[in-house]
Coordinates of C-alpha atoms in Angstrom, one line a residue:
X1099 CA 108.6 78.2 179.4
X1100 CA 110.2 76.8 176.7
X1101 CA 113.2 74.0 176.2
X1102 CA 114.2 73.6 173.8
X1103 CA 115.1 76.5 172.2
X1104 CA 118.5 76.8 171.1
X1105 CA 120.5 80.3 169.1
X1106 CA 122.9 79.9 165.9
X1107 CA 125.8 82.1 165.9
X1108 CA 128.9 80.6 164.6
X1109 CA 132.6 81.3 167.6
X1110 CA 134.2 84.3 164.5
X1111 CA 131.3 86.6 165.3
X1112 CA 131.4 87.0 169.1
X1113 CA 132.0 89.4 170.8
X1114 CA 136.5 88.8 170.8
X1115 CA 139.7 92.0 172.5
X1116 CA 141.9 90.5 169.1
X1117 CA 139.5 90.9 165.4
X1118 CA 137.6 87.8 166.2
X1119 CA 135.2 85.6 169.1
X1120 CA 137.9 82.8 170.7
X1121 CA 137.5 80.5 172.8
X1122 CA 138.3 82.0 176.1
X1123 CA 136.1 84.6 177.4
X1124 CA 133.8 85.4 174.5
X1125 CA 133.2 81.9 174.5
X1126 CA 131.7 81.6 178.2
X1127 CA 130.2 84.9 178.4
X1128 CA 127.8 84.2 176.2
X1129 CA 127.3 80.3 177.0
X1130 CA 126.0 82.5 180.7
X1131 CA 124.3 84.6 179.0
X1132 CA 122.3 81.2 177.1
X1133 CA 121.9 79.5 180.3
X1134 CA 120.7 82.6 181.7
X1135 CA 117.8 82.5 179.3
X1136 CA 117.0 79.9 178.8
X1137 CA 118.5 78.4 176.1
X1138 CA 119.6 75.2 175.1
X1139 CA 121.6 74.9 172.3
X1140 CA 124.6 76.3 170.5
X1141 CA 125.0 75.9 167.2
X1142 CA 128.2 76.8 166.2
X1143 CA 128.7 75.9 162.7
X1144 CA 132.3 74.2 161.0
X1145 CA 136.1 75.4 163.8
X1146 CA 137.4 74.5 161.4
X1147 CA 140.5 75.9 159.6
X1148 CA 138.6 78.8 157.2
X1149 CA 139.6 78.1 153.7
X1150 CA 138.6 80.1 150.1
X1151 CA 136.8 83.5 150.6
X1152 CA 137.0 82.5 154.3
X1153 CA 134.7 80.0 154.2
X1154 CA 134.8 77.3 156.9
X1155 CA 133.0 75.2 154.7
X1156 CA 136.0 74.1 152.8
X1157 CA 138.8 74.3 155.1
X1158 CA 142.5 72.9 154.5
X1159 CA 141.6 69.8 156.9
X1160 CA 139.2 68.4 158.4
X1161 CA 140.7 67.4 161.2
X1162 CA 142.0 71.2 162.5
X1163 CA 140.6 73.8 164.8
X1164 CA 140.7 77.8 163.3
X1165 CA 143.4 78.9 165.4
X1166 CA 142.5 82.1 165.0
X1167 CA 140.4 81.1 167.5
X1168 CA 142.3 80.3 170.1
X1169 CA 142.3 82.3 173.0
X1170 CA 145.8 85.1 173.5
X1171 CA 144.4 86.2 177.4
X1172 CA 143.5 83.1 178.4
X1173 CA 146.9 82.6 177.3
X1174 CA 148.0 85.8 179.3
X1175 CA 146.3 84.5 182.5
X1176 CA 148.3 80.8 182.1
X1177 CA 151.8 83.3 181.4
X1178 CA 153.0 82.0 178.2
X1179 CA 152.4 85.4 177.3
X1180 CA 152.7 88.2 178.7
X1181 CA 150.4 91.4 178.7
X1182 CA 148.2 91.6 174.4
X1183 CA 146.9 94.9 173.6
X1184 CA 143.3 95.4 172.9
X1185 CA 143.6 94.7 168.4
X1186 CA 139.7 95.5 166.3
X1187 CA 138.1 94.8 170.2
X1188 CA 135.2 97.1 168.5
X1189 CA 135.1 96.6 164.9
X1190 CA 131.5 94.7 163.4
X1191 CA 133.9 93.3 161.0
X1192 CA 136.1 89.7 161.1
X1193 CA 139.5 90.6 158.8
X1194 CA 140.3 87.1 158.9
X1195 CA 143.8 88.9 156.7
X1196 CA 144.9 91.2 160.0
X1197 CA 144.4 88.8 162.4
X1198 CA 146.3 86.1 161.7
X1199 CA 148.6 88.0 161.7
X1200 CA 148.6 90.2 164.1
X1201 CA 147.0 86.5 166.6
X1202 CA 150.9 84.6 165.2
X1203 CA 152.4 86.7 166.4
X1204 CA 152.1 86.4 169.3
X1205 CA 150.7 82.8 169.6
X1206 CA 154.5 82.2 168.4
X1207 CA 156.1 84.1 171.3
X1208 CA 153.5 81.3 173.4
X1209 CA 154.8 78.3 171.3
X1210 CA 158.7 79.7 171.4
X1211 CA 158.0 79.6 175.8
X1212 CA 155.4 76.8 176.2
X1213 CA 158.7 73.9 174.7
X1214 CA 161.2 75.2 177.6
X1215 CA 158.6 73.4 179.7
X1216 CA 155.6 71.2 177.2
X1217 CA 152.3 71.5 179.4
X1218 CA 151.6 67.3 179.8
X1219 CA 149.4 65.2 178.2
X1220 CA 151.0 67.8 175.0
X1221 CA 153.2 64.7 173.9
X1222 CA 150.3 61.9 173.7
X1223 CA 148.2 64.6 171.7
X1224 CA 150.9 64.2 168.7
X1225 CA 150.7 61.0 169.2
X1226 CA 147.1 60.1 169.3
X1227 CA 146.6 62.6 166.4
X1228 CA 149.1 61.5 163.1
X1229 CA 147.2 64.0 160.4
X1230 CA 149.1 67.2 162.5
X1231 CA 152.4 66.4 160.7
X1232 CA 151.3 66.3 156.3
X1233 CA 148.6 69.0 157.6
X1234 CA 151.4 70.7 158.9
X1235 CA 153.8 70.7 156.0
X1236 CA 151.1 70.8 153.6
X1237 CA 150.9 74.1 155.0
X1238 CA 154.6 74.4 154.7
X1239 CA 155.0 73.7 151.0
X1240 CA 151.5 75.5 149.9
X1241 CA 153.6 78.9 151.4
X1242 CA 156.6 77.9 149.6
X1243 CA 154.6 77.9 146.2
X1244 CA 153.0 80.2 146.5
X1245 CA 149.8 79.2 147.4
X1246 CA 149.7 76.7 143.6
X1247 CA 148.1 74.4 143.9
X1248 CA 148.8 71.1 145.3
X1249 CA 148.0 68.7 142.2
X1250 CA 150.7 71.2 140.6
X1251 CA 153.8 70.6 143.3
X1252 CA 156.8 68.6 142.0
X1253 CA 157.1 64.7 142.9
X1254 CA 159.9 65.8 145.8
X1255 CA 156.9 68.3 147.6
X1256 CA 153.9 66.0 147.9
X1257 CA 156.2 62.7 148.8
X1258 CA 157.0 64.8 152.1
X1259 CA 153.6 65.1 152.8
X1260 CA 153.8 61.0 153.4
X1261 CA 155.8 61.3 156.5
X1262 CA 155.2 60.5 159.3
X1263 CA 157.8 63.1 161.4
X1264 CA 159.4 65.9 159.8
X1265 CA 162.3 66.8 157.9
X1266 CA 164.9 68.8 160.3
X1267 CA 163.7 71.9 157.4
X1268 CA 160.2 71.6 159.0
X1269 CA 161.0 71.2 161.9
X1270 CA 160.1 74.2 163.8
X1271 CA 156.8 75.4 161.6
X1272 CA 155.8 71.3 162.8
X1273 CA 156.1 71.6 166.4
X1274 CA 154.7 75.8 165.7
X1275 CA 151.5 74.0 164.0
X1276 CA 150.9 71.0 166.2
X1277 CA 150.6 73.3 169.1
X1278 CA 148.2 75.4 168.0
X1279 CA 146.8 72.9 167.3
X1280 CA 146.9 70.9 171.2
X1281 CA 146.2 74.7 172.6
X1282 CA 143.0 75.4 170.6
X1283 CA 141.5 71.9 171.3
X1284 CA 142.8 72.2 174.8
X1285 CA 140.3 75.7 175.5
X1286 CA 137.8 74.3 173.2
X1287 CA 136.7 71.1 175.3
X1288 CA 136.7 73.5 178.9
X1289 CA 134.2 75.9 176.4
X1290 CA 132.2 72.6 176.1
X1291 CA 132.6 71.3 179.1
X1292 CA 131.8 74.6 180.4
X1293 CA 128.8 74.4 177.7
X1294 CA 127.8 71.2 179.7
X1295 CA 128.4 71.8 182.9
X1296 CA 125.7 74.6 182.4
X1297 CA 123.4 72.7 180.3
X1298 CA 123.8 74.3 177.2
X1299 CA 123.9 71.7 173.9
X1300 CA 126.7 72.5 171.1
X1301 CA 125.5 71.8 167.7
X1302 CA 128.7 72.0 165.3
X1303 CA 128.6 71.5 161.1
X1304 CA 130.3 68.3 158.9
X1305 CA 130.0 70.0 155.5
X1306 CA 129.9 67.3 152.7
X1307 CA 132.0 68.1 150.3
X1308 CA 136.1 68.9 151.2
X1309 CA 137.9 71.7 148.9
X1310 CA 140.1 69.8 147.0
X1311 CA 143.2 72.3 147.8
X1312 CA 143.1 70.9 150.8
X1313 CA 144.9 68.0 153.3
X1314 CA 141.9 66.2 152.8
X1315 CA 141.9 65.7 149.5
X1316 CA 145.5 65.6 149.0
X1317 CA 146.1 62.5 151.3
X1318 CA 142.9 60.2 150.3
X1319 CA 143.1 61.2 146.4
X1320 CA 142.3 58.2 145.8
X1321 CA 138.7 58.7 147.6
X1322 CA 138.1 60.6 144.6
X1323 CA 137.2 60.7 140.8
X1324 CA 140.1 62.2 139.7
X1325 CA 142.8 62.1 136.5
X1326 CA 146.1 61.0 136.1
X1327 CA 147.8 64.0 136.7
X1328 CA 145.0 64.6 140.2
X1329 CA 143.1 67.7 138.2
X1330 CA 138.9 66.4 139.4
X1331 CA 137.0 64.2 136.0
X1332 CA 134.0 65.4 138.1
X1333 CA 132.6 68.7 140.5
X1334 CA 129.7 69.5 142.9
X1335 CA 126.6 71.4 142.6
X1336 CA 123.1 71.0 141.8
X1337 CA 121.5 71.6 138.6
X1338 CA 119.4 74.1 137.3
X1339 CA 116.0 74.2 138.2
X1340 CA 113.0 76.9 139.2
X1341 CA 115.8 79.7 141.3
X1342 CA 118.5 79.6 138.7
X1343 CA 118.8 78.1 134.5
X1344 CA 122.8 77.8 134.6
X1345 CA 121.9 75.8 138.7
X1346 CA 124.9 76.2 140.6
X1347 CA 128.6 75.1 140.5
X1348 CA 130.0 74.2 143.8
X1349 CA 133.5 73.4 142.0
X1350 CA 134.7 70.5 145.4
X1351 CA 136.5 67.0 143.7
X1352 CA 134.0 64.0 143.8
X1353 CA 134.2 60.9 146.1
X1354 CA 134.8 57.8 144.8
X1355 CA 131.7 55.6 145.9
X1356 CA 132.9 52.3 145.0
X1357 CA 136.9 52.7 145.7
X1358 CA 135.3 53.8 149.2
X1359 CA 133.0 50.7 149.3
X1360 CA 136.0 48.6 149.9
X1361 CA 137.1 49.6 153.1
X1362 CA 133.9 50.6 154.6
X1363 CA 134.2 54.5 153.8
X1364 CA 136.8 54.8 156.7
X1365 CA 137.6 58.6 155.1
X1366 CA 134.1 59.5 155.1
X1367 CA 133.3 58.1 158.6
X1368 CA 136.7 58.5 160.3
X1369 CA 136.3 62.7 158.4
X1370 CA 132.5 62.6 161.0
X1371 CA 133.6 61.4 163.5
X1372 CA 136.3 63.3 163.8
X1373 CA 133.4 66.7 163.6
X1374 CA 131.5 64.7 166.7
X1375 CA 134.9 64.8 168.9
X1376 CA 133.9 68.8 169.8
X1377 CA 130.4 68.6 169.3
X1378 CA 127.3 67.0 171.4
X1379 CA 125.0 66.8 168.0
X1380 CA 126.3 66.8 164.6
X1381 CA 124.2 68.6 161.3
X1382 CA 125.2 66.8 157.7
X1383 CA 125.4 70.2 155.2
X1384 CA 123.9 69.0 152.0
X1385 CA 123.0 65.5 153.6
X1386 CA 120.4 64.7 149.6
X1387 CA 124.3 64.0 148.4
X1388 CA 124.4 61.0 150.4
X1389 CA 120.7 59.7 148.8
X1390 CA 121.6 61.2 145.1
X1391 CA 124.2 63.6 144.8
X1392 CA 125.5 65.9 141.6
X1393 CA 127.7 65.3 138.6
X1394 CA 129.4 67.9 136.6
X1395 CA 131.7 67.8 133.9
X1396 CA 134.4 69.3 135.8
X1397 CA 135.5 71.3 132.7
X1398 CA 131.8 73.4 132.5
X1399 CA 131.7 77.2 133.1
X1400 CA 127.3 75.7 134.6
X1401 CA 126.3 73.1 136.6
X1402 CA 123.6 73.8 133.9
X1403 CA 124.9 69.7 132.7
X1404 CA 124.4 68.3 135.5
X1405 CA 123.1 64.9 136.8
X1406 CA 121.8 63.1 139.8
X1407 CA 123.8 60.6 141.1
X1408 CA 123.1 57.3 143.8
X1409 CA 124.8 57.9 146.8
X1410 CA 125.9 55.2 148.9
X1411 CA 122.9 56.0 151.2
X1412 CA 122.2 52.8 153.4
X1413 CA 125.1 50.8 152.6
X1414 CA 127.2 54.3 154.0
X1415 CA 124.5 54.3 157.5
X1416 CA 125.0 51.0 157.7
X1417 CA 128.8 51.0 158.2
X1418 CA 128.6 53.7 160.1
X1419 CA 126.3 52.9 163.0
X1420 CA 127.4 50.2 162.8
X1421 CA 131.1 51.4 163.8
X1422 CA 129.6 54.6 166.6
X1423 CA 126.7 53.5 167.3
X1424 CA 126.4 56.7 169.7
X1425 CA 126.6 59.2 167.1
X1426 CA 124.1 61.8 167.6
X1427 CA 123.4 63.0 163.9
X1428 CA 120.4 66.1 162.3
X1429 CA 120.2 65.9 158.7
X1430 CA 120.0 68.9 156.6
X1431 CA 117.5 68.4 154.3
X1432 CA 116.3 71.3 152.2
X1433 CA 116.0 72.2 148.5
X1434 CA 114.5 69.8 145.8
X1435 CA 114.8 66.9 147.4
X1436 CA 113.6 62.7 146.0
X1437 CA 111.2 61.6 148.6
X1438 CA 113.8 58.8 148.8
X1439 CA 116.4 62.0 150.2
X1440 CA 113.3 61.5 153.2
X1441 CA 113.1 58.0 153.2
X1442 CA 117.1 57.6 153.9
X1443 CA 116.2 60.1 157.4
X1444 CA 113.2 58.8 158.3
X1445 CA 114.6 55.2 157.9
X1446 CA 117.6 56.5 160.6
X1447 CA 115.3 58.8 162.8
X1448 CA 118.0 61.9 162.6
X1449 CA 115.7 64.8 162.5
X1450 CA 115.7 67.4 159.3
X1451 CA 114.6 70.9 159.2
X1452 CA 112.0 72.5 158.9
X1453 CA 113.3 76.5 157.7
X1454 CA 110.1 79.7 158.4
X1455 CA 111.6 81.8 155.7
X1456 CA 111.3 79.2 152.9
X1457 CA 107.8 77.6 154.2
X1458 CA 105.4 81.2 156.0
X1459 CA 104.1 81.7 152.3
X1460 CA 102.9 77.8 151.5
X1461 CA 99.3 77.0 152.6
X1462 CA 100.3 72.5 153.0
X1463 CA 103.7 73.4 154.6
X1464 CA 103.0 71.7 158.1
X1465 CA 105.8 70.8 160.2
X1466 CA 106.8 68.6 163.2
X1467 CA 108.0 68.0 166.4
X1468 CA 110.8 65.5 164.5
X1469 CA 111.5 69.3 163.0
X1470 CA 114.2 71.8 164.0
X1471 CA 112.7 75.2 163.6
X1472 CA 114.3 78.2 162.3
X1473 CA 113.1 80.9 160.6
X1474 CA 116.2 81.3 158.0
X1475 CA 120.1 78.9 158.0
X1476 CA 123.4 81.4 158.4
X1477 CA 123.3 81.3 154.3
X1478 CA 120.0 83.3 154.6
X1479 CA 118.9 87.0 155.4
X1480 CA 118.2 88.2 158.8
X1481 CA 114.6 87.5 159.5
X1482 CA 114.6 91.3 159.8
X1483 CA 116.0 91.5 156.1
X1484 CA 113.8 89.7 155.3
X1485 CA 111.0 91.3 155.9
X1486 CA 112.9 94.5 154.3
X1487 CA 112.6 92.5 151.0
X1488 CA 109.8 90.9 150.8
X1489 CA 107.4 91.2 147.8
X1490 CA 104.2 92.8 148.3
X1491 CA 102.3 90.4 147.6
X1492 CA 103.8 88.6 150.3
X1493 CA 103.8 91.3 152.7
X1494 CA 99.8 91.7 151.8
X1495 CA 99.8 87.3 152.4
X1496 CA 101.5 87.7 155.7
X1497 CA 99.0 91.6 156.8
X1498 CA 96.4 88.7 156.2
X1499 CA 97.6 86.0 158.6
X1500 CA 98.5 87.9 161.0
X1501 CA 96.6 91.4 161.0
X1502 CA 96.3 94.2 158.8
X1503 CA 97.7 96.7 161.9
X1504 CA 100.1 94.1 163.4
X1505 CA 103.7 94.5 163.8
X1506 CA 105.2 91.7 160.4
X1507 CA 108.3 91.3 162.4
X1508 CA 106.5 89.9 166.3
X1509 CA 103.7 88.4 164.6
X1510 CA 106.5 86.6 162.2
X1511 CA 108.9 85.7 165.5
X1512 CA 105.6 84.6 167.6
X1513 CA 104.3 82.4 164.5
X1514 CA 107.7 80.7 164.4
X1515 CA 108.2 80.0 168.4
X1516 CA 104.3 78.4 168.3
X1517 CA 105.4 75.9 165.7
X1518 CA 105.6 71.9 165.7
X1519 CA 109.5 71.0 166.9
X1520 CA 111.9 69.5 168.0
X1521 CA 113.7 72.8 168.4
X1522 CA 113.6 76.2 167.3
X1523 CA 117.1 77.7 166.7
X1524 CA 117.5 81.1 166.0
X1525 CA 120.1 83.3 164.2
X1526 CA 121.0 86.5 167.1
X1527 CA 121.5 89.3 164.7
X1528 CA 116.9 88.2 164.5
X1529 CA 116.4 89.2 168.3
X1530 CA 118.9 91.5 167.8
X1531 CA 116.1 92.2 164.9
X1532 CA 119.5 93.0 163.0
X1533 CA 118.6 93.4 159.0
X1534 CA 120.7 92.1 155.9
X1535 CA 124.2 93.7 157.1
X1536 CA 124.4 90.7 160.1
X1537 CA 124.3 88.6 157.3
X1538 CA 126.9 85.2 157.8
X1539 CA 126.9 84.3 154.4
X1540 CA 125.2 84.5 151.1
X1541 CA 125.3 81.9 149.2
X1542 CA 127.6 82.2 145.5
X1543 CA 129.2 85.0 146.0
X1544 CA 132.4 85.2 147.3
X1545 CA 133.8 88.4 148.6
X1546 CA 136.0 90.0 152.1
X1547 CA 131.9 90.6 153.0
X1548 CA 130.4 86.7 153.4
X1549 CA 131.4 85.2 157.7
X1550 CA 132.6 88.2 158.4
X1551 CA 130.2 89.7 160.9
X1552 CA 131.1 90.2 164.3
X1553 CA 129.5 91.4 167.8
X1554 CA 131.1 94.4 169.2
X1555 CA 129.7 93.8 172.5
X1556 CA 127.1 90.9 174.0
X1557 CA 123.1 92.2 174.8
X1558 CA 124.0 90.3 178.4
X1559 CA 120.0 92.2 179.5
X1560 CA 119.1 90.9 176.0
X1561 CA 116.1 88.6 176.7
X1562 CA 113.3 86.9 174.5
X1563 CA 109.7 87.6 175.9
X1564 CA 107.8 84.1 176.2
X1565 CA 105.2 85.6 178.4
X1566 CA 102.4 84.9 175.6
X1567 CA 103.9 81.5 175.1

């Protein structure tokens, strides 16, 4: 029996009684299923508050957890709430806005009862997380300014973000947001401890960039390439390549690495450290940008003028490991890479990634025991969706490889399991043989489908047949 298998499934995609997966019974039930079926890894993606397009990779705060993941059922069990009715329990799609409205109503009730006799550790949690007050004020000001970007706010509003204590008019909302973060971290900590007990390792993701409409950017604006009005001078993306004549325009602000070097990359290192507090292994999204990153003039509408700049590379990682010698990282080393990217990865002995949907037609591609093998990531098609949309010449290639009468899905699945790997991680949808209707994200698109996949019910009897292993 192999002991290096894992499942990629965002917390939001778990079954849930209240419109979304959460840190309560759905997480514990899923860990039980993983343990029972000998999966050692659960990759959850970023756990931060979702941002534009409901993306966890464009969060409003790198330090906070998404409050929608708070389990209302556990709050009922603790006596902070009376019975809570089900809400969109059987839906296969998360409605983020309606879920927020529903949950916030009950979370506020729980907060009011909680404040009559706060739990032990609440005051300590607030002291140890100085980002709580500025973040809560930031959320309040975003609402008050009708979600206009912070660089168009009044100066008086920006000054409020530097306060260590909330002004009287914000006291209730700051306390409410602090309560939600305390509960979210408390619940997730219990999930992590339970996973450890069941020998399940949690893998989370750290996005390389932060969105401009975030507390990260507001409070650290000297760490980004912004003009005097705090507008980006250059933005992120990827130059034109064989897949796109226009390249990819992501639009996030670019770090000022020269400035960052002056204080030994404090902001960036502490950001990674905050992610490590939520997981056992941290996958560095867009790892190649530590070596070389693309800059595009902010006024451009495509990435044709994008050019590569040198990242902080060894200077950054030497400082990171000096401060956090035990940090455990995975390099997302995908895409067209310069040799220097792979040299940087290998210098620190970081495992990389091997995507079968990208490599199976390349006779020279070979996985190794230093790589994590995936059929596809959260940004790719499901395995079934990919097979359904393959061009005829690719289908013919697979029939030659596996036999003209072979079941292609089963054959590719077994092929993936046969590859050398440090870990092999499937999307849960692949075990269910779901097509692209269950896809998690389609990069370059903004809609209400991305990030919305949700299980109606976990199939507790689902197994992976390894009898031929």
